[in-house]
Short mmCIF file of C-alpha atoms and ligand atoms in Angstrom, two decimals:
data_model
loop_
_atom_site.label_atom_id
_atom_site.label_comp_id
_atom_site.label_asym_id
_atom_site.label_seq_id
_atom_site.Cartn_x
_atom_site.Cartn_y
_atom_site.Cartn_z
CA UNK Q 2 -34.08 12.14 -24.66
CA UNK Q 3 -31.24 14.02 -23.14
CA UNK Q 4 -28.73 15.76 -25.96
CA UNK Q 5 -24.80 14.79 -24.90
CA UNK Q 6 -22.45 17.94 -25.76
CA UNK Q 7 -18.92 16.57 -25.87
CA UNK Q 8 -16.66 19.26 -25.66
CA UNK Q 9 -12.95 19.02 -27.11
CA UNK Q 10 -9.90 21.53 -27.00
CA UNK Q 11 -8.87 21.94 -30.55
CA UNK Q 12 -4.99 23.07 -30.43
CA UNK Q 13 -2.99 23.90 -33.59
CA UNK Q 14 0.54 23.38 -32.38
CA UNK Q 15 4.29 25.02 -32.87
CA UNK Q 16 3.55 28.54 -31.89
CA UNK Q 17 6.40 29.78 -29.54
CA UNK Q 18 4.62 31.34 -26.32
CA UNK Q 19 4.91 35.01 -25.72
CA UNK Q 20 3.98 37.45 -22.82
CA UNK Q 21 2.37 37.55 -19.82
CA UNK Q 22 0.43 35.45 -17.58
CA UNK Q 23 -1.02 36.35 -14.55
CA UNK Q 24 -1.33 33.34 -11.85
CA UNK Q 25 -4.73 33.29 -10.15
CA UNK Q 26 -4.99 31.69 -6.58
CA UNK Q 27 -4.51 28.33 -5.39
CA UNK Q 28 -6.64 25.43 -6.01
CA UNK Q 29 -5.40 22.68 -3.49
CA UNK Q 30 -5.07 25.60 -0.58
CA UNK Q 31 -8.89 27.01 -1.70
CA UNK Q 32 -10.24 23.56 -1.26
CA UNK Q 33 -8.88 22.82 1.90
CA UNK Q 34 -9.43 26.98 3.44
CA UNK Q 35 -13.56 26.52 2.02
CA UNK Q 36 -13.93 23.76 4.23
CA UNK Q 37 -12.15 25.51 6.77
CA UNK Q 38 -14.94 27.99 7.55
CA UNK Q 39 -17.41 25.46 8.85
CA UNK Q 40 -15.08 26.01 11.87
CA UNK Q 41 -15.69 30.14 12.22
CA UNK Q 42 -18.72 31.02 14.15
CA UNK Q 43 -18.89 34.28 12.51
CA UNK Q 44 -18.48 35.74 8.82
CA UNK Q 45 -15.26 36.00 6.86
CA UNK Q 46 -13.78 37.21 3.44
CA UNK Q 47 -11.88 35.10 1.40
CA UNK Q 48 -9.85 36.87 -1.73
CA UNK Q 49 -8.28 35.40 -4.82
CA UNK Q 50 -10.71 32.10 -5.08
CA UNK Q 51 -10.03 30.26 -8.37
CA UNK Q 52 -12.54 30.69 -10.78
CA UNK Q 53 -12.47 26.46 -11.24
CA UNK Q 54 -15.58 23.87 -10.77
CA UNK Q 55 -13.74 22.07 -7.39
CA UNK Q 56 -14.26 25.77 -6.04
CA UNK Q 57 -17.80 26.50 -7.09
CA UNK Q 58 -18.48 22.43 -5.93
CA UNK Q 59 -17.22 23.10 -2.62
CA UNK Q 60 -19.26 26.58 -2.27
CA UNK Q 61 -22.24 24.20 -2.86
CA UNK Q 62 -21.71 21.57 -0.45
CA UNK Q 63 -20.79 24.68 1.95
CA UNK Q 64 -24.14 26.20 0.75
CA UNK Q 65 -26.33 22.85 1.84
CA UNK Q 66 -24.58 22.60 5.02
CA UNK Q 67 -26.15 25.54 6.11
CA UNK Q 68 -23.52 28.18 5.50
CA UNK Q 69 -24.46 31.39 3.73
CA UNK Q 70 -22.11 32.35 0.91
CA UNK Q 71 -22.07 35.71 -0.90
CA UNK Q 72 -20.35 36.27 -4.15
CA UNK Q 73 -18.76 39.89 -4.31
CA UNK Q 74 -16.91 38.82 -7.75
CA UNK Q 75 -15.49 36.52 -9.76
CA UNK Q 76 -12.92 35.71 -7.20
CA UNK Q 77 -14.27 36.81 -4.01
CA UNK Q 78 -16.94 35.37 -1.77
CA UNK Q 79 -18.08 36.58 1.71
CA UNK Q 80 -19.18 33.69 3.91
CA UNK Q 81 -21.33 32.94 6.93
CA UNK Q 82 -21.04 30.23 8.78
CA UNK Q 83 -22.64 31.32 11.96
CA UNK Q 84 -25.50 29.21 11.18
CA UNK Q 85 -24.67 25.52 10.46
CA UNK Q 86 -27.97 23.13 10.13
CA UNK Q 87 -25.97 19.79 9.58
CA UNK Q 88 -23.10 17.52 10.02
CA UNK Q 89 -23.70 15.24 7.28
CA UNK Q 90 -22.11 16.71 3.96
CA UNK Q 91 -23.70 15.08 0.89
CA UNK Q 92 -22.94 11.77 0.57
CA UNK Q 93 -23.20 11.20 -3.52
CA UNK Q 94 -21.60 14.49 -3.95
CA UNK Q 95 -18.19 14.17 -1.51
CA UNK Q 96 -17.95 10.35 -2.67
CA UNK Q 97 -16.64 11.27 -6.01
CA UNK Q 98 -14.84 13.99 -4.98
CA UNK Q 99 -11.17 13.87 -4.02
CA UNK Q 100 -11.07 17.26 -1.41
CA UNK Q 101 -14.11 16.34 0.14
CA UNK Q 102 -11.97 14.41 2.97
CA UNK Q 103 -11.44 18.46 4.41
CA UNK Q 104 -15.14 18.26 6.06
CA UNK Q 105 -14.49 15.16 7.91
CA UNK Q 106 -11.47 17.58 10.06
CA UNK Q 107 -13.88 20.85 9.77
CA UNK Q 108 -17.15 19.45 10.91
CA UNK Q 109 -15.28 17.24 13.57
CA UNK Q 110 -13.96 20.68 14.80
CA UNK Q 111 -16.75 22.50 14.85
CA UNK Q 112 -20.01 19.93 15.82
CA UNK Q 113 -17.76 17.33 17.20
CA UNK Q 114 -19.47 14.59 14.53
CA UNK Q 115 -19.17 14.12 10.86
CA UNK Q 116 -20.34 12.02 8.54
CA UNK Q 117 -18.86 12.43 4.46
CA UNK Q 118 -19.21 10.02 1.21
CA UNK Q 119 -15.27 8.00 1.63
CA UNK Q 120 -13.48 9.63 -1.01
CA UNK Q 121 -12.53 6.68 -3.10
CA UNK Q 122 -9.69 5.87 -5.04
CA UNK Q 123 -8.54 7.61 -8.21
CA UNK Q 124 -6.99 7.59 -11.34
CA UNK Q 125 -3.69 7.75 -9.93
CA UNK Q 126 -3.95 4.71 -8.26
CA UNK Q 127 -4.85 3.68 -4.69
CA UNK Q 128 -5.33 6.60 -2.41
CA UNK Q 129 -5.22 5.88 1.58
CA UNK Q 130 -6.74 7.77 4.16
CA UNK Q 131 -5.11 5.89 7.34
CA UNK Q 132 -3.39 8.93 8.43
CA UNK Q 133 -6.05 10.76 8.33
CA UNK Q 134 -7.95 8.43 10.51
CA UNK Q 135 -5.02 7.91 13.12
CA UNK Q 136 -4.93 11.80 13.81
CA UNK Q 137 -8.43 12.08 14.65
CA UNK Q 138 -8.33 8.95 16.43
CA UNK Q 139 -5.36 10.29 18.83
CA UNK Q 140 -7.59 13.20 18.95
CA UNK Q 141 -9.91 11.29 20.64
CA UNK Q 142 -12.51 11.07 17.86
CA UNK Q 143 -14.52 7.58 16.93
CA UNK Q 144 -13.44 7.00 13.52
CA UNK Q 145 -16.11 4.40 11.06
CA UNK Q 146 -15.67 3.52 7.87
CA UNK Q 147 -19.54 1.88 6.84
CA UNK Q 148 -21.08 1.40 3.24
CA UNK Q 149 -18.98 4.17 1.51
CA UNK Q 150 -19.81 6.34 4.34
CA UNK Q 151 -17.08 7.73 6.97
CA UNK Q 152 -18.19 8.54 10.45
CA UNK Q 153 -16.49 10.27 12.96
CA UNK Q 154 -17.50 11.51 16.39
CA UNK Q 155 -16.35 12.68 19.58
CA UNK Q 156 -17.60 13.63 22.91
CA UNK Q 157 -14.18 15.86 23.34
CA UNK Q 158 -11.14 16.62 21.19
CA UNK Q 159 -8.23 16.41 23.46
CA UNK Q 160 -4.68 17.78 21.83
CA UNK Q 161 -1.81 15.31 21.76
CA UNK Q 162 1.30 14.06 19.44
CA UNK Q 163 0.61 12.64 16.03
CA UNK Q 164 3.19 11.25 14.51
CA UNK Q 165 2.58 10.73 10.63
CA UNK Q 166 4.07 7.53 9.26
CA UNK Q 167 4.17 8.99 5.52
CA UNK Q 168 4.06 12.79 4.56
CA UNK Q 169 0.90 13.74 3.64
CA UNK Q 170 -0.66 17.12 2.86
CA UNK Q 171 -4.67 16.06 2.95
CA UNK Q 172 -3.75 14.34 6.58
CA UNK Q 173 -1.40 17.66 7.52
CA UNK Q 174 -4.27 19.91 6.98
CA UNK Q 175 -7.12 17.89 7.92
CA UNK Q 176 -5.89 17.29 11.09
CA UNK Q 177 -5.29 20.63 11.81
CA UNK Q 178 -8.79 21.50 11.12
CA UNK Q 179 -9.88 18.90 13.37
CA UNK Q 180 -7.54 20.24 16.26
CA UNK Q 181 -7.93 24.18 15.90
CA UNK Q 182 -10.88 24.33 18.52
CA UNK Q 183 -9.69 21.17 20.49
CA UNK Q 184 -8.54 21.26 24.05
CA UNK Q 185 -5.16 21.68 24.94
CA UNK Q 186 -2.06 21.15 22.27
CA UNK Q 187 -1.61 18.85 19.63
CA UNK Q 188 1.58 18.79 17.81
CA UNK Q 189 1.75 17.49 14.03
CA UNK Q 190 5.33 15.73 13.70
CA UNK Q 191 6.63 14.74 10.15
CA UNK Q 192 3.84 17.10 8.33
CA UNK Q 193 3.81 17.89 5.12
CA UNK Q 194 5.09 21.80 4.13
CA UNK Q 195 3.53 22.26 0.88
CA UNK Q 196 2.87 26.27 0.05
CA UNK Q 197 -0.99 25.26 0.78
CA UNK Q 198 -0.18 24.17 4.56
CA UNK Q 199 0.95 27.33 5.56
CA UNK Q 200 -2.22 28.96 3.44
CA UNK Q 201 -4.32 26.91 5.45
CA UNK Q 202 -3.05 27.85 8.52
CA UNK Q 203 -2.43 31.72 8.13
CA UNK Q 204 -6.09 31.84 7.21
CA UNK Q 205 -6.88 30.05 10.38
CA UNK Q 206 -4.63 32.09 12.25
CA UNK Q 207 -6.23 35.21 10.91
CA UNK Q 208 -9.28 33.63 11.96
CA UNK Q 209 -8.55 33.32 15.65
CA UNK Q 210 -6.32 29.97 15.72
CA UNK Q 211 -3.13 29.43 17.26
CA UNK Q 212 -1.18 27.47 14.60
CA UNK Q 213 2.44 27.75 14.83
CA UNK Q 214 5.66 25.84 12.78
CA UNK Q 215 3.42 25.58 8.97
CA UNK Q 216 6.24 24.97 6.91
CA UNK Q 217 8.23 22.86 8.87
CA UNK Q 218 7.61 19.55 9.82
CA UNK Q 219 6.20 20.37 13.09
CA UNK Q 220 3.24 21.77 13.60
CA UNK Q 221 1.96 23.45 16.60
CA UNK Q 222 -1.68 23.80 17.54
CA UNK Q 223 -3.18 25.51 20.75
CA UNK Q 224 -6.86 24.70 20.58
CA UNK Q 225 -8.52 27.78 21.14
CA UNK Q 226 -12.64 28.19 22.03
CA UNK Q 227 -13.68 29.76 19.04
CA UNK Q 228 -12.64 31.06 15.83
CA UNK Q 229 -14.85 34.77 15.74
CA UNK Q 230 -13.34 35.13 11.80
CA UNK Q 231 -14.59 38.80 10.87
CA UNK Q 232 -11.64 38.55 8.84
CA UNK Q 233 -10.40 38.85 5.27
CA UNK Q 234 -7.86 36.90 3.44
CA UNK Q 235 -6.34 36.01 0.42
CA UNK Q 236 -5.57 32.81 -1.14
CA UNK Q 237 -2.01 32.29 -2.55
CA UNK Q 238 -1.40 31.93 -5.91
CA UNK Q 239 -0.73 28.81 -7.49
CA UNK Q 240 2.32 27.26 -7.72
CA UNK Q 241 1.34 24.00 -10.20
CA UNK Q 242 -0.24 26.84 -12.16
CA UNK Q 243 2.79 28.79 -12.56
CA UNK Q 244 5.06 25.51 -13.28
CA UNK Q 245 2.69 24.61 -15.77
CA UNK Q 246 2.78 27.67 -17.86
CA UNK Q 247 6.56 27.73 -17.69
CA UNK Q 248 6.95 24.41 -19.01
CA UNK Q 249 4.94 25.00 -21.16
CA UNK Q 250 6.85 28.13 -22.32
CA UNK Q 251 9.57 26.18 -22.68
CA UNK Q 252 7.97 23.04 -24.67
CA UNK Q 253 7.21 26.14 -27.21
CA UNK Q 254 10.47 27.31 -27.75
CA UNK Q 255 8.95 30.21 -26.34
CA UNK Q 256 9.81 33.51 -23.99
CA UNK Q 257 6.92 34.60 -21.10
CA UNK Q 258 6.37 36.42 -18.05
CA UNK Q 259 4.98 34.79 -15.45
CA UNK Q 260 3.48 37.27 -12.93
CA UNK Q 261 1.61 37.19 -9.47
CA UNK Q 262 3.58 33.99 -8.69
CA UNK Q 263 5.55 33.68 -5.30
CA UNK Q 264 8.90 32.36 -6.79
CA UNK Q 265 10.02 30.98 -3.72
CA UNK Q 266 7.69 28.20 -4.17
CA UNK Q 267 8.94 27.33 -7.52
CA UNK Q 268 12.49 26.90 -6.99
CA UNK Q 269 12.41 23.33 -7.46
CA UNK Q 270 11.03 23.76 -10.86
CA UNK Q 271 13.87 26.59 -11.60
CA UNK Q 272 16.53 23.99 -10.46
CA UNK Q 273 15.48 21.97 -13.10
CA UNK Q 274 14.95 23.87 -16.09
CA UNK Q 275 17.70 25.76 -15.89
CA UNK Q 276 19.43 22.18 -15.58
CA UNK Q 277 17.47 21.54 -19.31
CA UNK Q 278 19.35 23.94 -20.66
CA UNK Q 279 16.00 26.88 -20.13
CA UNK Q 280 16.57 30.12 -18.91
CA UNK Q 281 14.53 31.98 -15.96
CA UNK Q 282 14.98 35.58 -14.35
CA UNK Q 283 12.85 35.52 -10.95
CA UNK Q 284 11.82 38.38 -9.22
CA UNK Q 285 9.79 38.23 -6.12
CA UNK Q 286 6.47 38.05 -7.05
CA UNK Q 287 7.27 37.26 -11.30
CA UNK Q 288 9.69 35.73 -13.09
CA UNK Q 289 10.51 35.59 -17.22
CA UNK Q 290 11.21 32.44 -18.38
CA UNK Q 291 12.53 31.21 -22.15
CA UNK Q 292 14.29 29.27 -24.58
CA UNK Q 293 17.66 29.86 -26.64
CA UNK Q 294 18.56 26.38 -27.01
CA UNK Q 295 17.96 22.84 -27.48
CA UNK Q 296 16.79 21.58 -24.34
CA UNK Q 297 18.89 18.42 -22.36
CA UNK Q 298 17.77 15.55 -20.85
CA UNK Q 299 17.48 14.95 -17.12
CA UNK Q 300 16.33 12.59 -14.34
CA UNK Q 301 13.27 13.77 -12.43
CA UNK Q 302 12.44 12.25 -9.10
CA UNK Q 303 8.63 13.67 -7.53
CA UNK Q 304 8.83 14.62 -4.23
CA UNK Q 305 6.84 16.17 -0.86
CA UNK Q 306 7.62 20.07 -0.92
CA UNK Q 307 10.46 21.42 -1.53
CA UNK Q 308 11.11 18.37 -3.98
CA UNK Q 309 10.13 18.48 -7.11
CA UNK Q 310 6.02 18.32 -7.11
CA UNK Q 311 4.27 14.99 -8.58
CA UNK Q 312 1.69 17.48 -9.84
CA UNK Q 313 4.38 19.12 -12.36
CA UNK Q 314 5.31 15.66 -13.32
CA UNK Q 315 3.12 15.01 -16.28
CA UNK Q 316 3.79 18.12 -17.89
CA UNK Q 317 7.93 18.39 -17.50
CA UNK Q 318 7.33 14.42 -19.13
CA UNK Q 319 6.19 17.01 -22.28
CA UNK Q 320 9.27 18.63 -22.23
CA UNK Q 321 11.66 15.70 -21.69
CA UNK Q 322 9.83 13.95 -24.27
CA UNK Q 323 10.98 16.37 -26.46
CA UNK Q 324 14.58 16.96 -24.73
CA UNK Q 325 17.84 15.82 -26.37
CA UNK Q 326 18.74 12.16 -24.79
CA UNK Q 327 17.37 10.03 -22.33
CA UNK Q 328 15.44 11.06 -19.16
CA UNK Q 329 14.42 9.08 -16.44
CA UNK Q 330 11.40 10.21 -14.07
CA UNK Q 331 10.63 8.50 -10.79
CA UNK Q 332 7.30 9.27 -9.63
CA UNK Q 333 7.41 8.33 -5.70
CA UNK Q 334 3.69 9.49 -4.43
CA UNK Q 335 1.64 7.85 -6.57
CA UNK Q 336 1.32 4.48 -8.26
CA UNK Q 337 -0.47 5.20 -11.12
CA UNK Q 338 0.38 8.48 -12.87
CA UNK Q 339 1.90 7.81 -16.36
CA UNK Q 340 -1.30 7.12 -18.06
CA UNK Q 341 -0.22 10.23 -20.22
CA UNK Q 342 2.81 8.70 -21.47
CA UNK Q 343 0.30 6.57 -23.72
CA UNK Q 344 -1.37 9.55 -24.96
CA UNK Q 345 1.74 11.38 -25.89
CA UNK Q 346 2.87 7.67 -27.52
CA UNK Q 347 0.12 8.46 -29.85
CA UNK Q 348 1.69 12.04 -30.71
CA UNK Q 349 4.82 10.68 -31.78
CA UNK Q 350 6.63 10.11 -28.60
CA UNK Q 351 9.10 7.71 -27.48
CA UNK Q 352 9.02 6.60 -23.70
CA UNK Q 353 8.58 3.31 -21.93
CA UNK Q 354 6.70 3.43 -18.47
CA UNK Q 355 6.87 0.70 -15.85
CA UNK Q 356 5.40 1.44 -12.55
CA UNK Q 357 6.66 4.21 -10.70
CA UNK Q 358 9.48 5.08 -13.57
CA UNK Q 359 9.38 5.88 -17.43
CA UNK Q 360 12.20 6.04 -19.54
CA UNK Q 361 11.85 8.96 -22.09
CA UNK Q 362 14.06 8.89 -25.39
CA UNK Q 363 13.87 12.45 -26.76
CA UNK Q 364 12.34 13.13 -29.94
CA UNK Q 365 12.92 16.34 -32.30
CA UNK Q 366 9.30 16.65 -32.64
CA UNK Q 367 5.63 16.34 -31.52
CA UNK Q 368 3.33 15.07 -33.82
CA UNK Q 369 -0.67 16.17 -33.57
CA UNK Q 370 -3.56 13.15 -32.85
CA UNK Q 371 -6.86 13.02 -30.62
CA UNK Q 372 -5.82 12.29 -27.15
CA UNK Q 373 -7.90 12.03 -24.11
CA UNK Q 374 -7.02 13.91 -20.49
CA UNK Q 375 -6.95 11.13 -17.52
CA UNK Q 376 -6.93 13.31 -14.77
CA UNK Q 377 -6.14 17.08 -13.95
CA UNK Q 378 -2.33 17.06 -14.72
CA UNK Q 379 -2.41 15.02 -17.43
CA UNK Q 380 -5.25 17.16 -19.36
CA UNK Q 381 -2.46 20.13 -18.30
CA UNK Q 382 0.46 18.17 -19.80
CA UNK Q 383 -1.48 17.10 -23.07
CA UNK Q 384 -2.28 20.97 -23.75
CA UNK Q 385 1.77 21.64 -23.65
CA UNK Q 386 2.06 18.76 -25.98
CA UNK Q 387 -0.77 20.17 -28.54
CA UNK Q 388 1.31 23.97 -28.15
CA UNK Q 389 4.17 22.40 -29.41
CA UNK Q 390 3.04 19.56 -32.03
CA UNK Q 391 3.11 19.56 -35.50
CA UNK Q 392 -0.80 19.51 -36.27
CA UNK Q 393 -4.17 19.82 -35.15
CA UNK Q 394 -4.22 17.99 -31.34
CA UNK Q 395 -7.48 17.51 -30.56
CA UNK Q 396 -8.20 16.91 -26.29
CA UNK Q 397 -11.11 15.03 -24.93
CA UNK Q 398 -12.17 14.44 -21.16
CA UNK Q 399 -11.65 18.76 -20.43
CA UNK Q 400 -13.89 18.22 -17.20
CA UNK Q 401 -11.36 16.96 -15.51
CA UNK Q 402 -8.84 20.38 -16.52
CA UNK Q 403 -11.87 22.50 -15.67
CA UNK Q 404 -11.97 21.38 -12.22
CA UNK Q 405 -8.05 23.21 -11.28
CA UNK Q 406 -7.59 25.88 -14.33
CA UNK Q 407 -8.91 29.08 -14.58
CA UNK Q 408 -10.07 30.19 -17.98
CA UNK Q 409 -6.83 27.80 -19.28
CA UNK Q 410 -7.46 28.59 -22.95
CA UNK Q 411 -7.90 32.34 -22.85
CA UNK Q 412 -4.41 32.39 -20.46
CA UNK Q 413 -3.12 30.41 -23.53
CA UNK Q 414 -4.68 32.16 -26.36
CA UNK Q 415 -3.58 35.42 -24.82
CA UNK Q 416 -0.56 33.83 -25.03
CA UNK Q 417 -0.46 33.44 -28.52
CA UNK Q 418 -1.23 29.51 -28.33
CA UNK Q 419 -4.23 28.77 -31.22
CA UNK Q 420 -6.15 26.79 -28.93
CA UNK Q 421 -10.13 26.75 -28.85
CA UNK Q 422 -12.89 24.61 -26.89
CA UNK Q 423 -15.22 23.35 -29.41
CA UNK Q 424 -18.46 21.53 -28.71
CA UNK Q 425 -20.15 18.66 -30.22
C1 LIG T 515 -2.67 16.41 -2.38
O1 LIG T 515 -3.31 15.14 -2.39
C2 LIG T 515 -3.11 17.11 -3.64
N1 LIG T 515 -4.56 17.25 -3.62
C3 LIG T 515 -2.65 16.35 -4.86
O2 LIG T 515 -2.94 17.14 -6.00
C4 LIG T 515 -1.14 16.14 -4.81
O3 LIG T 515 -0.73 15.32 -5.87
C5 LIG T 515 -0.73 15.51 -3.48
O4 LIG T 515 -1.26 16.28 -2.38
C6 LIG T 515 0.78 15.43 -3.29
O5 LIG T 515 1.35 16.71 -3.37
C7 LIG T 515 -5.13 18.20 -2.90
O6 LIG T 515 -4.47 19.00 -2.25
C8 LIG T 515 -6.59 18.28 -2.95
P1 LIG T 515 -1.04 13.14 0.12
P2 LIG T 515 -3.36 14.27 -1.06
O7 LIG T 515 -1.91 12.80 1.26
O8 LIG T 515 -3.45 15.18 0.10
C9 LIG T 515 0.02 8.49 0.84
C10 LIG T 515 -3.80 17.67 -8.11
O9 LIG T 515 -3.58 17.28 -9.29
N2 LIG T 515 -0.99 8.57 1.91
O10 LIG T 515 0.04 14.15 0.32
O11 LIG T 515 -4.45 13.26 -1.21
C11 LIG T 515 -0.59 8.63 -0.53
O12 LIG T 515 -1.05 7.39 -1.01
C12 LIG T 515 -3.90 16.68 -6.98
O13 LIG T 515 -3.99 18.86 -7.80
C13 LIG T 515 -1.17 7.46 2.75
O14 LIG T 515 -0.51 6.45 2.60
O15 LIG T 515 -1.94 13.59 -1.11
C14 LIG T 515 0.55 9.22 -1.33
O16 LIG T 515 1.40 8.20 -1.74
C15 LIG T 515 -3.74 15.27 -7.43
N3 LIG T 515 -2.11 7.55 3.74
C16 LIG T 515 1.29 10.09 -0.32
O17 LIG T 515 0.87 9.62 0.96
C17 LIG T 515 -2.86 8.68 3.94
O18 LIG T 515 -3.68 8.69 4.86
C18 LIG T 515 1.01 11.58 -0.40
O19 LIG T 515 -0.39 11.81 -0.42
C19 LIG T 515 -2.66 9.78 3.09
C20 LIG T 515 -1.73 9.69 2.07
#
């Protein structure tokens, strides 16, 4: 008989954060760039890898494709992918996981066929892959969608015009990958300009691609015959990570530094906590941000980059939950992502969600209780609640944090949070 560990976060709340943090590199750019260097046919260096289970997940469906990786550290791995025995990337495996939908654009590129586990939907509601499928259609690929499975294949990959009907970052990227070593141009019109698009493509760039306009909503692609790689490069740092310890700064009443963070990215988030009533001083590559005074309410609406990110949404819902009046969030990308407004119901909170908007009457006060994490950003905002409730919060379901932060507790605890991960 097997022995079930159930691990919990135990967090004794209303300590004001204070210090430094140092942002490690980005999750949603490493798992599109690890799936990127099924394309090289050569070896490359990548830098600043999270130290999270999506990465070490991806290494190993890398690893049974064929490629060979090398750890160097923590954070760096040194990768070979000269030798690639297969096109079909396992099927239980990439069917429960999200970023999987990367090797159906990398091993399109590189072997002209794929075949992946369909990604399926999640627990923020229904999540589409149509524009992925249009792209590598107008690429010329044979796109089928049989048993859970998703097929594609192509004799050639011929560049052309892809218009994308809504913005989307996993379609952006993965139809880059699938046109880097195409022939001829294809041009990406209406992409998404997330900090992670123009990760992907400066690493493919440095690689040997010919990716122009990342960042803006057109995107320029020159197939080229082969990416050599013999390259190193070095994953940005996190921008979700960095919003989510300065919210969380400021749910505490606190004062931090936020440090290896490009502050460009986050000026979104800046806009609206200084709007709140919080204070931050940005510099470059760090920023300080903290509290002097009772923090305002304010209407939130999520948006594609720059707009404000849905993946900050659950945790600035912890500070407007606690924020004098009545704030309104819109959530516009996806259906299904105020399942922790019933967790932080349980902790004392006032807020009434309806579909795609909740209505959040400030309260002067958290109040601890046992709460469960329903995805990533959730588990993130339920931690900022525990920081600054009145109590002992305990936080279930951590596998789902532990797949996007690195070492979250000990950048807490060195923080001065009183947060611990206790086992069962
Ligand atoms: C990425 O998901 C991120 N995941 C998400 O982060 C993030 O919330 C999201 O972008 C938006 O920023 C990764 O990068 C791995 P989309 P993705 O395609 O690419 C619709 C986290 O917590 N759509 O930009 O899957 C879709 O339904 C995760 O780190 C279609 O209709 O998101 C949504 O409404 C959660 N058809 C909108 O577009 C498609 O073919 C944006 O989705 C594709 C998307």
């Amino acid at each position: 008989m097997g022995v079930y560990i159930l691990e919990k976060l135990v967090i004794t709340g209303q300590t004001p954060l204070k210090g430094e943090v140092v942002i490690s590199g980005a999750k949603n750019a490493a798992v599109a760039i690890l799936p990127a260097t099924l394309l090289i046919n050569g070896t490359c260096t990548i830098e600043n890898l999270p130290n999270i289970s999506d990465v070490k997940l991806y290494c190993d469906i890398l690893s049974q494709l064929g490629v060979k990786i090398d750890w160097i550290s923590e954070h760096e791995i040194k990768v070979d992918s000269r030798n690639i025995n297969s096109h079909i990337a396992p099927l239980d495996v990439t069917r429960k996981f999200r970023a999987s939908y990367y090797l159906i654009g990398a091993l399109l590129g590189r072997c002209r066929k794929a075949q992946v586990g369909i990604p399926g939907g999640c627990n923020l509601g229904n999540r589409p892959i149509d524009q992925h499928i249009k792209g590598f259609e107008a690429l010329g690929a044979n796109v089928e969608v049989l048993q859970g499975n998703i097929t594609a294949t192509a004799k050639n990959l011929q560049g052309t015009s892809i218009y994308m009907d809504v913005v989307s970052v996993g379609a952006t990227m993965n139809i880059m990958l699938a046109s880097v070593l195409a022939e001829g141009t294809t041009i990406i019109d209406n992409a998404a300009k997330e900090p992670h698009i123009v990760d992907l493509a400066n690493f493919l760039n440095t690689m040997g691609a010919d990716i122009r306009g990342a960042g803006t909503d057109v995107i320029k692609i020159r197939g080229v015959k082969e990416l050599t790689g013999n390259a190193t490069y070095s994953i940005v740092p996190d921008q979700i990570e960095a919003g989510t310890f300065m919210l969380a700064a400021l749910a505490s009443k606190g004062d931090i530094v936020v440090k290896n963070c490009i502050t460009k990215h986050l000026e979104s988030i800046i806009a609206k906590i200084e709007e709140i009533g919080g204070n931050v001083d940005a510099n470059g590559d760090h920023l300080r941000v903290w509290y002097s005074k009772p923090l305002t309410k304010a209407n939130v609406k999520t948006l594609p980059y720059p707009g404000f990110p849905t993946d900050l949404q659950p945790q600035m819902g912890v500070v407007l939950a606690q924020a004098k009046g009545t704030s309104i969030i819109n959530e516009s990308i996806w259906e299904s992502r105020f399942q922790y407004t019933d967790e932080l119901r349980k902790m004392g909170a006032n807020i009434t969600a309806q579909g795609k908007t909740a209505i959040f009457e400030g309260v002067e006060q958290l109040s601890a209780a046992p709460v469960s994490a329903s995805d990533l950003r959730a588990g993130a905002a339920l931690i900022i609640a525990g920081i600054s409730a009145k109590g002992k919060t305990e936080i279930y379901n951590l596998n789902h944090i532990d797949r996007g932060y690195e070492n979250i507790e000990e950048k807490f605890r060195k923080l001065g949070a009183k947060i611990e991960r206790v086992s069962e």
